[in-house]
Amino acid sequence: MKRRDFLKTAGVSAAALAMPGSMWAALSGLGADEIERRVKDLVAKMSLSEKIAQMHGNITAEHILVEIPLMSKRRFTWNTPADQRLGIPGIRSVDGPRGSALGQSTCFPAGICRGASWDRDLEERIGTAMGFETRAQGGNMHLSPCINLVRHPSGGRNQETFGEDTHHVGVMGVAQTAGIQRHVMACPKHYAANNQEGNRFSVNVRMSERVLREIYLPHFKKCVDAGAAGIMSAYNDLNGHLCGQNKHLCREILKEDWGFQGFVVSDWINAVDDAVAAAQAGLDLEMPAGAHYGGKLKRAVEAGLVPQSMIDESVTRLLRMKLKFISEDMKSGYDQGMVAGPGHTALAREAAAKGMVLLKNDNAALPLDRGKIRTVAVMGSLADVANIGDKGSSSVNPPYRISPLQGLRDRAGGVKIVHESGANLGRARQVARAADAVVVIAGATSKDEGEGGYGLGDRLDLNLHQQELDLIRAAAPETGRLIVVLEGGGAFTLEDWKDEAEAIVMAWYPGMEGGNALADLLFGDENFSGKLPVTFHRSEDQLPSFDNQAKEIEYDYYHGYRLFDKKGLEPLFPFGHGLSYTSYKYANLRLSAKSIGQSGKLKAMVDVTNVGDRAGEEIVQLYVGYNGSRVDRSVKDLKAFGRIKLEPGKTGTMELEVAAPELAYYDQEKGGWEVEEIEYIVYAGPSSRSSDLLQSTFKISGP
Ligand code: BGC
């Protein structure tokens, strides 16, 4: 899509479209050299106090006493001060990954639902819309994307991120970053290894350098390479140091090794406890106040504990991004009417429809054919709730929200929709018996999971609530068409009851338009195309250990599908799985070469045929395995994916590319990446565990 058309889709006015330059050119219109010249000039004019004022937030008592308790109705931005003397603007930052937290904005499906779309173009359009809404309402930095990895289904913030796999999360994170930065600064978070809420402020996560480099960091590196303005450090410790005071993470890897040009911002509550350690580690901005980066940092510089050069470096990074992204009148040309306007809410609906996953569909229970079905019973305590996610920092307050019941009613045509909460099992049985199909909406809400501190945090019980299990078991024998729609941030334990339902849909937290998208899919007006960005386990003993009270945890190389592959475990629904109302056949996997060099690229082509009778969009996945590696490797790693749209009977060729350096392992002894000269196995197909996975091999040798 051309940039101009792209921005139009996101509802950007003509004035904003007139912004000069390419995608990564400065929004302010200044060239890179001019920015560096101005930064240098400004830094030379600044006193130590002025510099330090740039390095921390200026939260006020009013924020703390009045606004923060009203998180869900947030109208304030998290600010850093402007410098009036030198004309330097302040940062006005806004959460977050589900949409703009300001005012009444578009509430998109939670990140995990969008992750299930595997649609980078869609995610870029969503990022563009989020950036637009934040800017139109006075922000200049959007605190997103959240690119934590889902390590275990219990993690309270799993809903905010895209999934369990570093490649997939990285690609989606880059897409959102690129979109946001069409309007404001983005801030990928939380760097790094932030996977649980129970004791997020104090847990020390331990891991080897290889695990860090290969599993927990590549998605951040991708966002840095894409030009992210900020990176937010995580609350937890990594290998004995708070992430924001972790010199290895922030200075050595992020800044020195990756060449990050932006600034490191601390997470919000007690993420810094030592000004000297933080400055030396490379933390540039303490938010939301200068608890350590105010007077304490100034005194540390005066006492010679922190060199002036470090302060200058931080200020340089902050000013560079301000000059790149902040212009004098940020709001000019940004039409308030487009905030949660029809363009953006349509995007929310598209994302929900593309992110919901059809896990099973026995006897073609779905779609519900309006010509054949007269009555649908909609049941469960979540049926008439628009369940949009937790109440933590990512919460968004949309002007309206559509529940499953409302969506189904509005789109029912001649079909009669009967609503039954399910609290009375006797009545539920009767209603189920009288209906042609039963839809039970079940799962988790903000009372079960979310960001720690705003609710329960981690979801320690992975089962559905007993009342929901009772309802499923009561309704099942009364109908031959039981459809269970699950909502929540990740996998549930389904093994015990999954056979009782003909169809199961994973709807996640589908956003303000969720009910409409669900109805579109259940009635077959839209086809399912979403696929799982996380593994659904059969039993909890298959999962990595999860102790959210531990003071220290060790992460090894394996979680998600890599763990299931390595241990030879059978998931209930594998990573990458998702059905649709049509089916696809894969054939003819061919590679562009039998051998490539260590810096070469390989193209894989695979033919996909829509062998059903409905149009659809298929997500094609490419994994790579290793033959004869000298180190322990995954059975296979996701390395590329794409979506292909196919009319019935049509065949299309999906072309996916892998670069040899992406196949390297990190040699901790040498302190560098090693692309091995061995044989690699390419797997291409519809999921990580499909019998349809096609295979081929190639070698890497020579430079
Ligand atoms: C969260 C961040 C968020 C920040 C500001 C923190 O508690 O961890 O993700 O951006 O608050 O709301």
XYZ file of N, CA and C in Angstrom, residues 19-223:
615
model
N 3.351 15.708 5.390
C 4.640 15.536 6.066
C 5.688 15.059 5.073
N 6.851 15.682 5.113
C 7.842 15.344 4.106
C 8.556 14.026 4.406
N 9.206 13.508 3.395
C 10.165 12.429 3.622
C 9.569 11.054 3.635
N 10.429 10.079 3.841
C 10.021 8.682 3.834
C 9.506 8.316 5.211
N 9.117 7.047 5.344
C 8.514 6.583 6.590
C 9.352 6.926 7.822
N 10.648 6.790 7.715
C 11.475 7.005 8.906
C 12.058 8.413 8.988
N 11.698 9.251 8.039
C 12.186 10.625 8.137
C 11.542 11.277 9.349
N 12.177 12.325 9.817
C 11.673 12.983 11.010
C 10.274 13.532 10.766
N 9.377 13.302 11.728
C 8.041 13.890 11.624
C 8.145 15.408 11.633
N 9.170 15.890 12.337
C 9.346 17.339 12.433
C 9.796 17.930 11.102
N 10.230 17.093 10.164
C 10.681 17.596 8.873
C 12.165 17.927 8.848
N 12.868 17.757 9.979
C 14.302 18.080 10.006
C 15.121 16.900 9.495
N 16.196 17.180 8.798
C 17.096 16.124 8.333
C 17.951 15.610 9.488
N 18.533 14.416 9.314
C 19.310 13.795 10.391
C 20.499 14.664 10.809
N 21.204 15.240 9.834
C 22.384 16.050 10.172
C 21.971 17.305 10.927
N 20.869 17.885 10.474
C 20.372 19.098 11.117
C 19.974 18.785 12.572
N 19.365 17.630 12.764
C 18.979 17.248 14.129
C 20.233 17.134 14.998
N 21.236 16.422 14.521
C 22.457 16.244 15.323
C 23.116 17.604 15.616
N 23.090 18.488 14.633
C 23.714 19.803 14.830
C 22.962 20.587 15.921
N 21.633 20.536 15.820
C 20.840 21.282 16.816
C 20.974 20.687 18.214
N 21.042 19.348 18.271
C 21.185 18.692 19.580
C 22.483 19.149 20.239
N 23.547 19.114 19.464
C 24.866 19.486 19.992
C 24.852 20.921 20.506
N 24.239 21.756 19.716
C 24.152 23.164 20.038
C 23.370 23.374 21.348
N 22.251 22.655 21.463
C 21.428 22.796 22.672
C 22.160 22.278 23.903
N 22.762 21.090 23.780
C 23.446 20.493 24.935
C 24.538 21.441 25.437
N 25.219 22.080 24.495
C 26.304 22.996 24.886
C 25.772 24.197 25.675
N 24.520 24.525 25.463
C 23.958 25.706 26.149
C 23.315 25.368 27.484
N 23.212 24.077 27.793
C 22.407 23.698 28.969
C 23.241 23.586 30.242
N 22.643 24.021 31.357
C 23.287 23.829 32.656
C 23.010 22.399 33.117
N 23.731 21.951 34.135
C 23.510 20.595 34.657
C 22.053 20.426 35.104
N 21.510 21.433 35.781
C 20.121 21.317 36.247
C 19.157 21.186 35.079
N 19.416 21.955 34.041
C 18.529 21.874 32.867
C 18.610 20.497 32.210
N 19.815 19.960 32.183
C 19.970 18.628 31.578
C 19.230 17.581 32.406
N 19.416 17.660 33.705
C 18.790 16.641 34.552
C 17.263 16.757 34.534
N 16.784 17.964 34.372
C 15.321 18.134 34.279
C 14.754 17.392 33.069
N 15.564 17.262 32.034
C 15.112 16.516 30.841
C 15.001 15.019 31.117
N 15.647 14.573 32.185
C 15.829 13.129 32.368
C 14.828 12.479 33.325
N 13.790 13.233 33.701
C 12.774 12.598 34.546
C 11.392 13.195 34.332
N 10.404 12.405 34.702
C 9.023 12.848 34.577
C 8.692 13.878 35.639
N 7.566 14.571 35.450
C 7.167 15.575 36.443
C 5.734 15.341 36.892
N 5.492 14.132 37.333
C 4.158 13.801 37.825
C 3.779 14.764 38.954
N 2.527 15.154 38.990
C 2.108 16.113 40.005
C 1.230 15.430 41.061
N 1.032 16.133 42.151
C 0.182 15.595 43.218
C -1.228 15.366 42.683
N -1.630 16.214 41.736
C -2.982 16.080 41.180
C -3.137 14.750 40.437
N -2.068 14.389 39.708
C -2.090 13.087 39.036
C -2.306 11.977 40.054
N -1.500 12.046 41.120
C -1.506 10.938 42.079
C -2.835 10.856 42.813
N -3.325 12.033 43.233
C -4.515 12.014 44.084
C -5.815 11.924 43.297
N -5.849 12.571 42.150
C -7.134 12.669 41.448
C -7.199 11.753 40.230
N -6.156 11.769 39.422
C -6.305 11.125 38.124
C -5.961 9.647 38.118
N -4.903 9.282 38.817
C -4.506 7.873 38.759
C -5.607 6.950 39.299
N -6.283 7.337 40.391
C -7.355 6.444 40.845
C -8.449 6.271 39.795
N -8.521 7.166 38.841
C -9.541 7.051 37.788
C -8.908 6.522 36.505
N -8.035 5.536 36.651
C -7.270 5.038 35.507
C -8.131 4.823 34.274
N -9.300 4.223 34.478
C -10.086 3.841 33.315
C -10.710 5.052 32.618
N -10.692 6.207 33.282
C -11.252 7.399 32.628
C -10.139 8.401 32.341
N -8.933 7.867 32.162
C -7.754 8.701 32.079
C -7.835 9.766 30.991
N -7.495 10.975 31.380
C -7.412 12.028 30.384
C -6.033 12.658 30.411
N -5.180 12.192 31.294
C -3.888 12.866 31.426
C -2.791 12.106 30.700
N -1.742 12.862 30.356
C -0.555 12.251 29.770
C 0.520 12.199 30.857
N 1.422 11.240 30.733
C 2.572 11.187 31.649
C 3.651 12.082 31.048
N 4.020 13.129 31.796
C 4.839 14.172 31.170
C 6.271 14.253 31.675
N 7.123 14.845 30.822
C 8.406 15.366 31.294
C 8.353 16.870 31.011
N 9.117 17.650 31.782
C 8.966 19.110 31.630
C 9.544 19.646 30.326
N 8.933 20.721 29.853
C 9.507 21.464 28.727
C 10.595 22.379 29.292
N 11.526 22.770 28.449
C 12.521 23.758 28.861
C 12.166 25.058 28.144
N 11.564 25.973 28.914
C 11.053 27.212 28.295
C 12.195 28.059 27.741
N 13.290 28.112 28.512
C 14.402 28.973 28.089
C 14.922 28.582 26.708
N 15.067 27.264 26.511
C 15.675 26.818 25.251
C 14.649 26.327 24.230
N 13.388 26.409 24.608
C 12.333 25.997 23.668
C 12.308 24.501 23.409
N 12.661 23.695 24.434
C 12.634 22.235 24.251
C 11.288 21.709 24.758
N 10.559 20.997 23.909
C 9.246 20.504 24.358
C 9.378 19.352 25.348
N 8.331 19.151 26.151
C 8.307 18.008 27.068
C 7.709 16.792 26.379
N 7.928 15.639 26.994
C 7.312 14.415 26.468
C 5.921 14.291 27.090
N 4.948 13.908 26.270
C 3.591 13.648 26.781
C 3.272 12.218 26.388
N 3.466 11.301 27.323
C 3.335 9.887 26.953
C 2.001 9.311 27.391
N 1.563 8.354 26.599
C 0.219 7.792 26.744
C 0.301 6.279 26.563
N -0.362 5.499 27.437
C -0.485 4.056 27.194
C -1.497 3.880 26.078
N -1.582 2.774 25.394
C -0.696 1.670 25.410
C -1.119 0.676 24.327
N -0.916 -0.574 24.578
C -1.011 -1.583 23.510
C -2.419 -1.912 22.995
N -3.468 -1.458 23.678
C -4.830 -1.796 23.222
C -5.487 -0.593 22.526
N -4.764 0.514 22.471
C -5.322 1.737 21.901
C -4.814 2.910 22.724
N -5.276 4.092 22.396
C -4.831 5.250 23.154
C -5.622 5.330 24.453
N -4.889 5.446 25.572
C -5.569 5.460 26.869
C -6.252 6.793 27.149
N -6.101 7.741 26.256
C -6.712 9.052 26.505
C -8.188 9.068 26.114
N -8.952 9.844 26.854
C -10.334 10.137 26.472
C -11.138 8.908 26.118
N -11.919 9.051 25.055
C -12.714 7.919 24.576
C -12.162 7.508 23.223
N -11.281 6.534 23.276
C -10.543 6.156 22.070
C -11.001 4.799 21.564
N -10.468 4.429 20.399
C -10.783 3.115 19.837
C -10.148 2.030 20.706
N -10.972 1.108 21.171
C -10.424 -0.022 21.925
C -10.259 -1.184 20.944
N -9.021 -1.420 20.550
C -8.725 -2.525 19.635
C -8.768 -3.832 20.416
N -8.833 -4.956 19.705
C -8.677 -6.220 20.418
C -7.323 -6.211 21.138
N -7.228 -6.937 22.249
C -5.961 -7.005 22.977
C -4.875 -7.543 22.041
N -3.617 -7.208 22.359
C -2.489 -7.585 21.507
C -2.482 -9.066 21.146
N -2.855 -9.919 22.083
C -2.780 -11.358 21.834
C -3.749 -11.763 20.716
N -4.885 -11.093 20.627
C -5.855 -11.358 19.557
C -5.275 -10.892 18.222
N -4.626 -9.729 18.256
C -4.018 -9.229 17.011
C -2.828 -10.089 16.615
N -2.134 -10.631 17.636
C -1.052 -11.575 17.340
C -1.583 -12.769 16.569
N -2.812 -13.181 16.913
C -3.417 -14.351 16.264
C -3.820 -14.066 14.819
N -3.784 -12.802 14.418
C -4.064 -12.494 13.005
C -2.816 -12.710 12.155
N -1.672 -12.708 12.756
C -0.393 -12.849 12.045
C -0.360 -11.892 10.856
N -0.995 -10.743 10.998
C -1.173 -9.842 9.867
C -0.408 -8.549 10.126
N 0.812 -8.477 9.561
C 1.649 -7.321 9.876
C 1.105 -6.038 9.257
N 0.470 -6.151 8.103
C -0.090 -4.955 7.471
C -1.222 -4.389 8.338
N -2.058 -5.292 8.831
C -3.151 -4.862 9.706
C -2.585 -4.229 10.982
N -1.554 -4.846 11.552
C -0.982 -4.311 12.790
C -0.363 -2.939 12.541
N 0.186 -2.743 11.379
C 0.760 -1.430 11.074
C -0.353 -0.386 10.950
N -1.464 -0.797 10.350
C -2.598 0.141 10.263
C -3.135 0.456 11.661
N -3.144 -0.568 12.539
C -3.622 -0.331 13.911
C -2.663 0.598 14.648
N -1.357 0.332 14.502
C -0.368 1.215 15.129
C -0.555 2.645 14.643
N -0.818 2.795 13.357
C -1.017 4.128 12.781
C -2.234 4.805 13.409
N -3.287 4.033 13.590
C -4.504 4.598 14.192
C -4.261 4.959 15.666
N -3.535 4.098 16.385
C -3.244 4.398 17.794
C -2.410 5.675 17.910
N -1.380 5.753 17.068
C -0.512 6.934 17.085
C -1.315 8.185 16.767
N -2.212 8.061 15.797
C -3.066 9.193 15.415
C -3.906 9.642 16.613
N -4.544 8.672 17.283
C -5.463 9.025 18.379
C -4.710 9.631 19.559
N -3.521 9.107 19.818
C -2.720 9.682 20.902
C -2.330 11.115 20.550
N -1.917 11.312 19.308
C -1.484 12.657 18.895
C -2.649 13.636 18.848
N -3.769 13.182 18.311
C -4.928 14.074 18.197
C -5.390 14.551 19.569
N -5.079 13.756 20.608
C -5.542 14.118 21.954
C -4.412 14.680 22.824
N -3.321 15.044 22.202
C -2.310 15.788 22.946
C -1.072 15.020 23.354
N -0.942 13.762 22.961
C 0.265 13.008 23.313
C 1.320 13.113 22.230
N 2.567 12.848 22.617
C 3.604 12.763 21.577
C 4.420 11.486 21.703
N 3.998 10.599 22.625
C 4.664 9.298 22.740
C 3.619 8.266 23.135
N 3.622 7.130 22.441
C 2.649 6.077 22.725
C 3.409 4.907 23.345
N 3.051 4.543 24.584
C 3.824 3.550 25.350
C 3.487 2.130 24.913
N 3.929 1.784 23.747
C 3.571 0.542 23.101
C 4.537 0.355 21.930
N 4.722 -0.821 21.376
C 4.039 -2.089 21.645
C 4.576 -2.802 22.886
N 3.722 -3.649 23.467
C 4.171 -4.543 24.525
C 4.662 -5.808 23.823
N 5.944 -6.103 23.971
C 6.495 -7.289 23.306
C 7.102 -8.259 24.324
N 6.446 -8.351 25.490
C 6.814 -9.432 26.415
C 6.555 -10.764 25.700
N 7.249 -11.805 26.099
C 6.942 -13.126 25.531
C 5.974 -13.857 26.443
N 5.020 -14.577 25.845
C 4.154 -15.449 26.647
C 4.962 -16.706 26.952
N 5.312 -16.853 28.217
C 6.133 -18.004 28.603
C 5.276 -19.112 29.193
N 4.166 -18.678 29.787
C 3.260 -19.601 30.482
C 1.877 -18.970 30.426
N 0.810 -19.764 30.249
C -0.524 -19.150 30.100
C -0.974 -18.337 31.311
N -0.323 -18.488 32.439
C -0.763 -17.757 33.632
C -0.386 -16.276 33.621
N 0.604 -15.898 32.849
C 1.124 -14.521 32.909
C 0.020 -13.484 32.753
N -0.119 -12.595 33.722
C -1.230 -11.640 33.745
C -1.246 -10.675 32.570
N -0.067 -10.365 32.020
C -0.026 -9.392 30.920
C 0.127 -10.064 29.561
N -0.083 -11.383 29.515
C -0.011 -12.071 28.221
C -0.927 -11.409 27.207
N -2.064 -10.919 27.687
C -3.043 -10.324 26.768
C -2.491 -9.122 26.015
N -1.495 -8.434 26.606
C -0.999 -7.207 25.982
C -0.033 -7.471 24.830
N 0.560 -8.669 24.826
C 1.581 -8.935 23.821
C 1.030 -9.817 22.707
N 1.909 -10.244 21.782
C 1.433 -10.931 20.577
C 1.542 -12.448 20.637
N 2.320 -12.999 21.569
C 2.421 -14.450 21.598
C 3.697 -14.956 22.238
N 3.997 -16.232 21.970
C 5.102 -16.905 22.667
C 6.409 -16.928 21.880
N 6.357 -16.598 20.595
C 7.529 -16.796 19.746
C 8.230 -15.484 19.422
N 9.540 -15.479 19.603
C 10.293 -14.235 19.428
C 10.213 -13.674 18.002
N 10.233 -14.545 17.004
C 10.185 -14.038 15.628
C 8.826 -13.375 15.346
N 7.774 -14.095 15.697
C 6.419 -13.599 15.451
C 6.157 -12.310 16.233
N 6.539 -12.307 17.514
C 6.328 -11.111 18.342
C 7.143 -9.938 17.772
N 8.350 -10.249 17.311
C 9.198 -9.196 16.750
C 8.587 -8.587 15.497
N 8.098 -9.428 14.612
C 7.517 -8.922 13.354
C 6.292 -8.056 13.650
N 5.446 -8.530 14.557
C 4.240 -7.756 14.882
C 4.624 -6.458 15.616
N 5.640 -6.553 16.481
C 6.097 -5.364 17.215
C 6.639 -4.303 16.269
N 7.375 -4.749 15.271
C 7.914 -3.809 14.281
C 6.768 -3.137 13.527
N 5.762 -3.927 13.160
C 4.632 -3.369 12.413
C 3.946 -2.274 13.226
N 3.711 -2.559 14.512
C 3.033 -1.547 15.335
C 3.916 -0.316 15.533
N 5.202 -0.558 15.778
C 6.136 0.557 15.965
C 6.126 1.466 14.737
N 6.208 0.840 13.567
C 6.225 1.629 12.326
C 4.947 2.456 12.202
N 3.812 1.843 12.557
C 2.545 2.561 12.465
C 2.498 3.732 13.437
N 2.806 3.459 14.691
C 2.753 4.514 15.723
C 3.639 5.687 15.318
N 4.841 5.351 14.823
C 5.823 6.410 14.567
C 5.517 7.226 13.303
N 4.395 6.945 12.670
C 3.931 7.892 11.646
C 3.395 9.155 12.305
N 3.103 9.050 13.618
C 2.502 10.206 14.291
C 3.240 10.640 15.554
N 3.694 9.663 16.331
C 4.334 9.980 17.621
C 5.452 8.968 17.876
N 6.174 9.156 18.978
C 7.218 8.194 19.340
C 6.583 6.905 19.857
N 7.196 5.770 19.516
C 6.760 4.484 20.077
C 7.742 4.073 21.170
N 7.324 3.140 22.005
C 8.176 2.715 23.114
C 7.983 1.219 23.379
N 8.592 0.356 22.578
C 8.493 -1.078 22.833
C 8.881 -1.387 24.282
N 8.163 -2.324 24.919
C 8.369 -2.603 26.334
C 8.039 -4.066 26.594
N 8.455 -4.731 27.623
C 9.251 -4.252 28.729
C 10.552 -5.027 28.658
N 11.637 -4.335 28.580
C 12.971 -4.855 28.275
C 13.661 -5.255 29.571
N 13.737 -6.505 29.940
C 13.480 -7.743 29.214
C 13.054 -8.823 30.207
N 12.587 -9.928 29.645
C 12.232 -11.108 30.436
C 11.153 -10.809 31.481
N 10.140 -10.079 31.052
C 9.050 -9.670 31.933
C 7.844 -10.572 31.637
N 7.663 -11.610 32.437
C 6.676 -12.629 32.069
C 5.695 -12.988 33.155
N 5.726 -12.324 34.264
C 4.765 -12.646 35.315
C 4.537 -11.424 36.188
N 3.395 -11.413 36.867
C 2.982 -10.236 37.620
C 3.141 -10.362 39.127
N 3.062 -11.617 39.635
C 3.002 -11.842 41.083
C 3.987 -10.999 41.868
N 5.232 -11.086 41.498
C 6.223 -10.249 42.179
C 7.074 -9.542 41.137
N 6.386 -8.874 40.237
C 7.083 -8.269 39.103
C 8.113 -7.234 39.522
N 7.900 -6.642 40.725
C 8.840 -5.605 41.142
C 10.121 -6.170 41.731
N 10.110 -7.463 42.070
C 11.274 -7.945 42.805
C 11.889 -9.230 42.282
N 11.211 -9.931 41.382
C 11.763 -11.229 40.990
C 13.067 -11.052 40.198
N 14.014 -11.909 40.524
C 15.273 -11.915 39.775
C 15.230 -13.063 38.773
N 15.169 -12.715 37.490
C 15.129 -13.742 36.448
C 16.564 -14.040 36.028
N 16.909 -15.315 36.120
C 18.268 -15.704 35.726
C 18.223 -16.457 34.410
N 19.180 -16.231 33.580
C 19.297 -17.021 32.344
C 20.700 -16.854 31.799
N 21.063 -17.783 30.936
C 22.392 -17.708 30.330
C 22.380 -16.635 29.253
N 23.562 -16.227 28.859
C 23.689 -15.227 27.797
C 23.066 -15.740 26.500
N 23.194 -17.034 26.263
C 22.653 -17.581 25.005
C 21.122 -17.523 24.997
N 20.519 -17.904 26.120
C 19.050 -17.857 26.202
C 18.572 -16.411 26.026
N 19.270 -15.498 26.677
C 18.908 -14.081 26.577
C 18.952 -13.614 25.117
N 20.065 -13.876 24.474
C 20.276 -13.369 23.118
C 19.361 -14.033 22.091
N 19.089 -15.329 22.277
C 18.338 -16.042 21.233
C 16.833 -16.061 21.467
N 16.428 -16.047 22.743
C 14.983 -16.200 23.019
C 14.353 -14.891 23.509
N 14.994 -14.193 24.436
C 14.319 -13.059 25.094
C 14.631 -11.690 24.485
N 15.601 -11.609 23.582
C 15.935 -10.294 23.027
C 15.688 -10.052 21.543
N 15.638 -11.087 20.699
C 15.571 -10.762 19.261
C 14.388 -9.882 18.868
N 13.257 -10.013 19.537
C 12.100 -9.173 19.182
C 12.371 -7.707 19.522
N 13.131 -7.449 20.573
C 13.498 -6.058 20.885
C 14.469 -5.524 19.830
N 15.400 -6.372 19.449
C 16.389 -5.949 18.436
C 15.675 -5.547 17.143
N 14.660 -6.322 16.755
C 13.934 -5.994 15.522
C 13.304 -4.594 15.633
N 12.716 -4.285 16.796
C 12.074 -2.964 16.968
C 13.114 -1.847 16.996
